[in-house]
Coordinates of C-alpha atoms in Angstrom, one line a residue:
X1 CA 38.0 11.5 -48.6
X2 CA 39.0 8.3 -50.6
X3 CA 36.6 5.4 -50.2
X4 CA 37.9 2.1 -48.9
X5 CA 37.6 -0.8 -51.3
X6 CA 35.0 -3.3 -50.0
X7 CA 37.7 -6.0 -50.1
X8 CA 40.6 -4.0 -48.7
X9 CA 41.9 -5.1 -45.3
X10 CA 41.6 -2.5 -42.5
X11 CA 45.0 -1.1 -41.6
X12 CA 44.9 -1.1 -37.8
X13 CA 42.5 -3.6 -36.3
X14 CA 44.0 -4.8 -33.0
X15 CA 43.0 -6.9 -30.1
X16 CA 43.0 -3.7 -28.0
X17 CA 39.9 -2.6 -29.9
X18 CA 38.2 -5.9 -30.3
X19 CA 35.0 -6.4 -28.3
X20 CA 33.9 -10.1 -28.4
X21 CA 31.4 -10.2 -25.6
X22 CA 27.7 -10.4 -26.5
X23 CA 25.5 -7.4 -26.5
X24 CA 22.0 -7.0 -28.0
X25 CA 21.7 -5.2 -31.3
X26 CA 21.0 -1.6 -30.4
X27 CA 18.1 0.3 -31.9
X28 CA 16.7 3.8 -31.4
X29 CA 13.7 2.6 -29.4
X30 CA 15.9 0.7 -26.9
X31 CA 18.3 3.5 -26.4
X32 CA 15.5 6.1 -26.0
X33 CA 13.7 3.9 -23.5
X34 CA 17.0 3.5 -21.5
X35 CA 17.7 7.2 -21.5
X36 CA 14.1 8.0 -20.4
X37 CA 14.2 5.3 -17.7
X38 CA 11.2 3.5 -19.3
X39 CA 10.6 0.0 -20.4
X40 CA 13.1 -1.5 -17.9
X41 CA 12.5 -5.2 -17.7
X42 CA 12.7 -6.2 -14.0
X43 CA 14.6 -9.4 -15.1
X44 CA 17.1 -7.2 -16.8
X45 CA 17.9 -5.0 -13.8
X46 CA 17.6 -7.2 -10.8
X47 CA 20.8 -8.5 -9.2
X48 CA 21.7 -12.2 -8.9
X49 CA 19.7 -12.5 -5.7
X50 CA 16.8 -13.6 -7.9
X51 CA 18.8 -16.7 -8.9
X52 CA 18.9 -17.8 -5.3
X53 CA 15.1 -17.3 -5.2
X54 CA 14.8 -20.1 -7.7
X55 CA 16.1 -22.6 -5.1
X56 CA 15.2 -21.0 -1.8
X57 CA 11.5 -21.0 -1.1
X58 CA 10.3 -17.9 0.7
X59 CA 13.0 -15.7 -0.5
X60 CA 11.9 -12.1 -0.9
X61 CA 12.1 -11.3 -4.7
X62 CA 12.4 -7.6 -3.9
X63 CA 15.5 -8.0 -1.8
X64 CA 18.6 -6.1 -2.9
X65 CA 21.3 -8.1 -1.0
X66 CA 24.4 -8.7 -3.1
X67 CA 25.2 -11.9 -5.0
X68 CA 27.6 -13.5 -2.5
X69 CA 25.3 -13.0 0.5
X70 CA 22.4 -14.4 -1.5
X71 CA 24.3 -17.6 -2.2
X72 CA 25.4 -17.9 1.4
X73 CA 21.8 -17.9 2.4
X74 CA 21.2 -20.8 0.2
X75 CA 24.1 -23.2 0.8
X76 CA 25.9 -21.8 3.7
X77 CA 29.4 -20.2 4.0
X78 CA 32.1 -21.5 1.8
X79 CA 35.1 -20.3 -0.3
X80 CA 32.8 -20.1 -3.3
X81 CA 29.1 -20.3 -2.8
X82 CA 26.8 -22.2 -5.1
X83 CA 23.5 -20.9 -6.6
X84 CA 21.4 -23.4 -8.5
X85 CA 19.1 -22.1 -11.3
X86 CA 16.1 -24.0 -12.5
X87 CA 17.0 -23.4 -16.2
X88 CA 19.5 -21.5 -18.3
X89 CA 18.9 -17.7 -18.2
X90 CA 17.3 -16.0 -21.2
X91 CA 20.0 -13.9 -22.9
X92 CA 17.7 -11.1 -23.9
X93 CA 17.2 -9.5 -20.5
X94 CA 20.9 -9.9 -19.7
X95 CA 21.8 -8.0 -22.9
X96 CA 19.3 -5.2 -21.9
X97 CA 20.9 -5.1 -18.5
X98 CA 24.3 -4.6 -20.1
X99 CA 22.9 -1.8 -22.2
X100 CA 21.4 0.0 -19.3
X101 CA 24.7 -0.3 -17.4
X102 CA 26.4 2.1 -19.8
X103 CA 23.7 4.8 -19.5
X104 CA 24.8 7.5 -17.0
X105 CA 22.9 7.2 -13.7
X106 CA 21.6 3.7 -14.4
X107 CA 24.7 1.6 -14.2
X108 CA 25.3 1.7 -10.5
X109 CA 28.6 0.9 -8.8
X110 CA 30.5 -2.2 -9.6
X111 CA 32.2 -4.5 -7.2
X112 CA 35.9 -4.3 -6.5
X113 CA 36.5 -8.0 -6.5
X114 CA 35.0 -11.1 -8.2
X115 CA 31.8 -12.4 -6.6
X116 CA 32.6 -15.5 -4.6
X117 CA 29.8 -17.6 -6.2
X118 CA 29.3 -20.3 -8.8
X119 CA 26.1 -20.7 -10.9
X120 CA 24.7 -24.1 -11.7
X121 CA 22.1 -25.4 -14.1
X122 CA 21.4 -29.2 -14.3
X123 CA 20.1 -31.5 -17.0
X124 CA 20.6 -29.3 -20.1
X125 CA 19.7 -31.3 -23.2
X126 CA 21.3 -31.0 -26.6
X127 CA 19.0 -29.5 -29.3
X128 CA 19.7 -31.7 -32.3
X129 CA 18.5 -29.1 -34.8
X130 CA 20.7 -26.4 -33.3
X131 CA 23.6 -28.7 -33.3
X132 CA 23.1 -29.5 -37.0
X133 CA 22.9 -25.8 -37.8
X134 CA 26.0 -25.1 -35.8
X135 CA 27.9 -27.9 -37.6
X136 CA 26.9 -26.4 -40.9
X137 CA 27.9 -22.8 -40.1
X138 CA 31.3 -23.8 -38.6
X139 CA 32.2 -26.5 -41.1
X140 CA 31.9 -29.6 -38.9
X141 CA 30.5 -32.8 -40.3
X142 CA 27.1 -33.9 -39.0
X143 CA 27.5 -36.4 -36.2
X144 CA 26.1 -37.4 -32.8
X145 CA 29.3 -36.3 -31.1
X146 CA 29.4 -32.6 -30.1
X147 CA 32.3 -30.4 -31.5
X148 CA 34.5 -29.2 -28.7
X149 CA 33.2 -25.7 -29.0
X150 CA 29.5 -26.5 -28.9
X151 CA 29.2 -26.9 -25.1
X152 CA 30.6 -23.3 -24.9
X153 CA 27.6 -22.2 -26.9
X154 CA 25.1 -24.3 -24.8
X155 CA 26.3 -23.0 -21.4
X156 CA 27.3 -19.5 -22.3
X157 CA 24.0 -17.9 -21.0
X158 CA 25.1 -19.1 -17.5
X159 CA 28.5 -17.4 -17.8
X160 CA 26.7 -14.3 -19.2
X161 CA 24.4 -14.2 -16.2
X162 CA 27.5 -14.1 -14.0
X163 CA 29.3 -11.4 -16.0
X164 CA 26.2 -9.1 -16.1
X165 CA 25.7 -9.3 -12.3
X166 CA 25.9 -5.9 -10.7
X167 CA 28.8 -7.1 -8.4
X168 CA 31.0 -8.2 -11.4
X169 CA 34.0 -5.8 -11.5
X170 CA 34.3 -5.5 -15.3
X171 CA 31.3 -4.3 -17.3
X172 CA 30.3 -6.4 -20.3
X173 CA 30.3 -3.5 -22.7
X174 CA 33.9 -2.9 -23.9
X175 CA 35.1 -6.4 -22.9
X176 CA 37.8 -7.9 -25.1
X177 CA 37.8 -11.7 -25.6
X178 CA 41.6 -12.4 -25.7
X179 CA 41.8 -16.2 -25.3
X180 CA 39.9 -19.4 -24.9
X181 CA 41.0 -22.8 -23.6
X182 CA 38.8 -26.0 -23.9
X183 CA 39.5 -29.4 -22.5
X184 CA 37.5 -32.4 -23.7
X185 CA 37.8 -35.2 -21.2
X186 CA 35.7 -37.6 -23.3
X187 CA 33.4 -37.3 -26.3
X188 CA 30.0 -35.6 -25.4
X189 CA 27.1 -37.0 -27.4
X190 CA 23.7 -35.7 -28.5
X191 CA 22.0 -37.9 -25.9
X192 CA 24.0 -36.5 -22.9
X193 CA 22.3 -34.2 -20.5
X194 CA 24.8 -31.7 -19.2
X195 CA 25.1 -30.0 -15.8
X196 CA 26.8 -26.6 -16.3
X197 CA 28.7 -24.7 -13.6
X198 CA 30.2 -21.2 -14.1
X199 CA 32.4 -19.0 -12.0
X200 CA 35.0 -16.3 -12.4
X201 CA 38.6 -16.4 -11.1
X202 CA 42.1 -14.9 -11.4
X203 CA 41.3 -11.2 -11.6
X204 CA 44.6 -9.6 -12.5
X205 CA 46.1 -6.4 -13.8
X206 CA 47.0 -5.9 -17.5
X207 CA 48.9 -3.0 -19.1
X208 CA 45.6 -1.9 -20.7
X209 CA 43.2 -2.7 -17.8
X210 CA 42.3 -5.9 -16.0
X211 CA 41.9 -9.5 -17.1
X212 CA 39.7 -12.2 -15.7
X213 CA 39.0 -15.9 -16.4
X214 CA 35.4 -17.1 -16.7
X215 CA 35.3 -20.9 -16.2
X216 CA 32.4 -23.0 -17.6
X217 CA 32.3 -26.8 -16.7
X218 CA 30.1 -29.4 -18.2
X219 CA 29.4 -32.6 -16.3
X220 CA 27.4 -35.8 -16.9
X221 CA 26.2 -37.8 -14.0
X222 CA 28.7 -36.1 -11.7
X223 CA 31.6 -36.6 -14.0
X224 CA 33.3 -33.6 -15.6
X225 CA 33.4 -34.2 -19.3
X226 CA 34.2 -30.7 -20.7
X227 CA 35.8 -27.5 -19.4
X228 CA 36.1 -24.1 -21.0
X229 CA 38.1 -21.1 -19.8
X230 CA 37.5 -17.7 -21.5
X231 CA 39.9 -14.9 -20.8
X232 CA 38.5 -11.4 -21.0
X233 CA 40.2 -8.0 -20.9
X234 CA 38.4 -5.1 -19.4
X235 CA 40.0 -2.0 -20.9
X236 CA 40.8 0.8 -18.5
X237 CA 42.9 3.9 -18.5
X238 CA 46.2 3.2 -16.9
X239 CA 48.7 5.7 -15.3
X240 CA 51.0 5.4 -18.3
X241 CA 48.2 6.0 -20.7
X242 CA 48.2 2.4 -22.0
X243 CA 50.7 3.2 -24.7
X244 CA 51.5 0.5 -27.2
X245 CA 54.8 -1.2 -26.8
X246 CA 57.3 -1.3 -29.7
X247 CA 56.4 -4.2 -31.8
X248 CA 59.2 -6.6 -32.8
X249 CA 59.7 -7.5 -36.4
X250 CA 57.1 -10.0 -37.4
X251 CA 58.4 -13.3 -38.9
X252 CA 57.1 -14.3 -42.3
X253 CA 53.9 -16.4 -42.0
X254 CA 54.1 -20.1 -42.8
X255 CA 52.8 -21.4 -46.1
X256 CA 49.0 -21.8 -45.8
X257 CA 47.3 -25.2 -45.6
X258 CA 44.1 -23.6 -47.0
X259 CA 42.6 -20.2 -47.7
X260 CA 39.0 -19.5 -46.6
X261 CA 36.7 -16.7 -47.9
X262 CA 34.7 -15.5 -44.9
X263 CA 31.5 -13.9 -46.2
X264 CA 29.3 -11.4 -44.2
X265 CA 26.6 -14.0 -43.8
X266 CA 28.9 -15.8 -41.3
X267 CA 28.3 -13.0 -38.8
X268 CA 24.5 -13.3 -38.9
X269 CA 24.4 -17.1 -39.2
X270 CA 26.8 -17.7 -36.3
X271 CA 24.9 -15.2 -34.2
X272 CA 21.7 -17.2 -34.8
X273 CA 23.2 -20.6 -33.8
X274 CA 25.3 -19.2 -30.9
X275 CA 22.9 -16.6 -29.5
X276 CA 25.7 -14.0 -29.6
X277 CA 24.1 -11.0 -31.3
X278 CA 26.9 -8.5 -30.8
X279 CA 26.3 -5.8 -33.5
X280 CA 30.0 -5.6 -34.3
X281 CA 29.5 -9.0 -36.0
X282 CA 26.2 -8.4 -37.7
X283 CA 25.8 -4.7 -38.5
X284 CA 28.0 -2.2 -40.3
X285 CA 26.5 0.6 -38.2
X286 CA 27.0 -1.5 -35.0
X287 CA 30.6 -2.1 -36.0
X288 CA 31.2 1.6 -36.6
X289 CA 29.9 2.4 -33.1
X290 CA 32.9 0.5 -31.8
X291 CA 35.5 1.9 -34.2
X292 CA 35.4 -0.8 -36.9
X293 CA 34.9 0.2 -40.6
X294 CA 32.9 -3.0 -41.1
X295 CA 31.7 -6.1 -39.1
X296 CA 34.1 -8.6 -37.8
X297 CA 33.7 -12.4 -37.3
X298 CA 33.0 -13.9 -33.9
X299 CA 36.3 -15.1 -32.3
X300 CA 34.7 -18.4 -31.3
X301 CA 33.6 -19.1 -34.9
X302 CA 37.2 -18.7 -36.0
X303 CA 38.3 -21.3 -33.3
X304 CA 35.5 -23.7 -34.3
X305 CA 36.4 -23.3 -38.0
X306 CA 40.0 -24.3 -37.3
X307 CA 38.9 -27.3 -35.3
X308 CA 36.6 -28.4 -38.1
X309 CA 39.5 -28.4 -40.5
X310 CA 41.3 -30.8 -38.2
X311 CA 38.2 -32.8 -37.1
X312 CA 39.2 -36.2 -38.5
X313 CA 42.6 -36.0 -36.9
X314 CA 41.6 -35.2 -33.3
X315 CA 41.9 -37.7 -30.4
X316 CA 39.0 -38.7 -28.1
X317 CA 40.3 -36.4 -25.4
X318 CA 42.4 -33.3 -25.8
X319 CA 42.9 -29.6 -24.9
X320 CA 42.8 -26.8 -27.4
X321 CA 43.7 -23.3 -26.6
X322 CA 43.7 -20.1 -28.8
X323 CA 44.8 -16.5 -28.5
X324 CA 42.8 -14.0 -30.5
X325 CA 45.3 -11.6 -32.0
X326 CA 43.5 -9.6 -34.7
X327 CA 39.8 -9.5 -35.7
X328 CA 38.7 -11.1 -39.0
X329 CA 36.8 -8.4 -41.0
X330 CA 33.7 -9.4 -43.0
X331 CA 34.2 -10.1 -45.8
X332 CA 37.8 -11.1 -46.0
X333 CA 40.1 -14.0 -46.9
X334 CA 42.1 -15.8 -44.2
X335 CA 45.1 -18.2 -44.5
X336 CA 44.9 -21.3 -42.3
X337 CA 48.0 -23.1 -41.4
X338 CA 48.3 -26.3 -39.3
X339 CA 51.4 -28.3 -38.4
X340 CA 51.7 -31.5 -36.5
X341 CA 54.4 -32.3 -33.9
X342 CA 54.0 -35.8 -32.6
X343 CA 50.5 -36.1 -31.2
X344 CA 50.1 -32.3 -30.9
X345 CA 49.1 -29.6 -33.4
X346 CA 49.9 -25.9 -33.8
X347 CA 47.6 -23.8 -36.0
X348 CA 47.0 -20.2 -36.9
X349 CA 45.0 -17.8 -39.1
X350 CA 46.7 -14.9 -40.9
X351 CA 45.3 -12.1 -42.9
X352 CA 46.4 -11.1 -46.4
X353 CA 49.2 -9.0 -45.1
X354 CA 50.6 -11.9 -43.1
X355 CA 49.5 -10.7 -39.7
X356 CA 48.4 -13.3 -37.2
X357 CA 44.7 -13.2 -36.3
X358 CA 44.5 -16.4 -34.2
X359 CA 47.1 -18.7 -32.9
X360 CA 46.3 -22.0 -31.3
X361 CA 47.6 -25.4 -30.2
X362 CA 46.1 -28.8 -29.5
X363 CA 47.6 -31.3 -27.1

């Protein structure tokens, strides 16, 4: 079998195979423990009832009621109940929970609908060193104002806690991150303390499974200052087999504004500053487990890098949305194009064959 050149672009990396949700790097010890039913961290396998225990004194930590009823016990009946946590969840146990969920006999039965609950953490401070590291990895200049994508990194553990709840209808493993929309209402500074709220909405069918929007809102002193909406695809077998549609002829890509060489270190460095240690971004073996010949870059790094290229031209308040079309292999060279129309921007990343990897707009 002929070997692939280390700089050759993969032939068929599509969004249908992209998994851009965080999972912990798998190793033999973790998998063996999971299969044997040993070493199961209680924090990794409990349901979200434990979150309610943080704000409801006297709650039985061993209870197994579902997420929605736990929230109702705290704040009373409502269209979407609120559960307040004392601090952001630790990602590690959540990753282990997701791992155990794919082991036969340990995953349990998932809910049919989205849990009618929102999770809240108040007073989250900005870590200046983490912000500086993030700016460096993504190409932003060092400043006291947060890049639009940084609150997503800060509050993501809250969204992750929601997604890994046993009642959530789509398992984390195998999730495809297909789009992200961020609205900056006003600049967020390093001295702001953010209250984060996360919930899921708009569960809907897709020709390859189901899609869902996970909303994360950042507020300061009761005022919403930032909002992010991540759209995820949960792949499922469909009656028609999920066959690919005929692809229309692709137009020629625009002339690039810049070309960027994306080195393998970006995968590990972004994992460190974001907390997203998905092995498809950091490990050749991990990537191969999910059908990729080599690691791929985080989708949210690609979005952040595009915004960094336009940083000095952005207004104080704006909305930026992107669709993730094709993954960016590590290493590879990408072509960045941006075009202004009035006060708005359209931008995109293309691979060396002219295929779109990310398309976005700012308005």
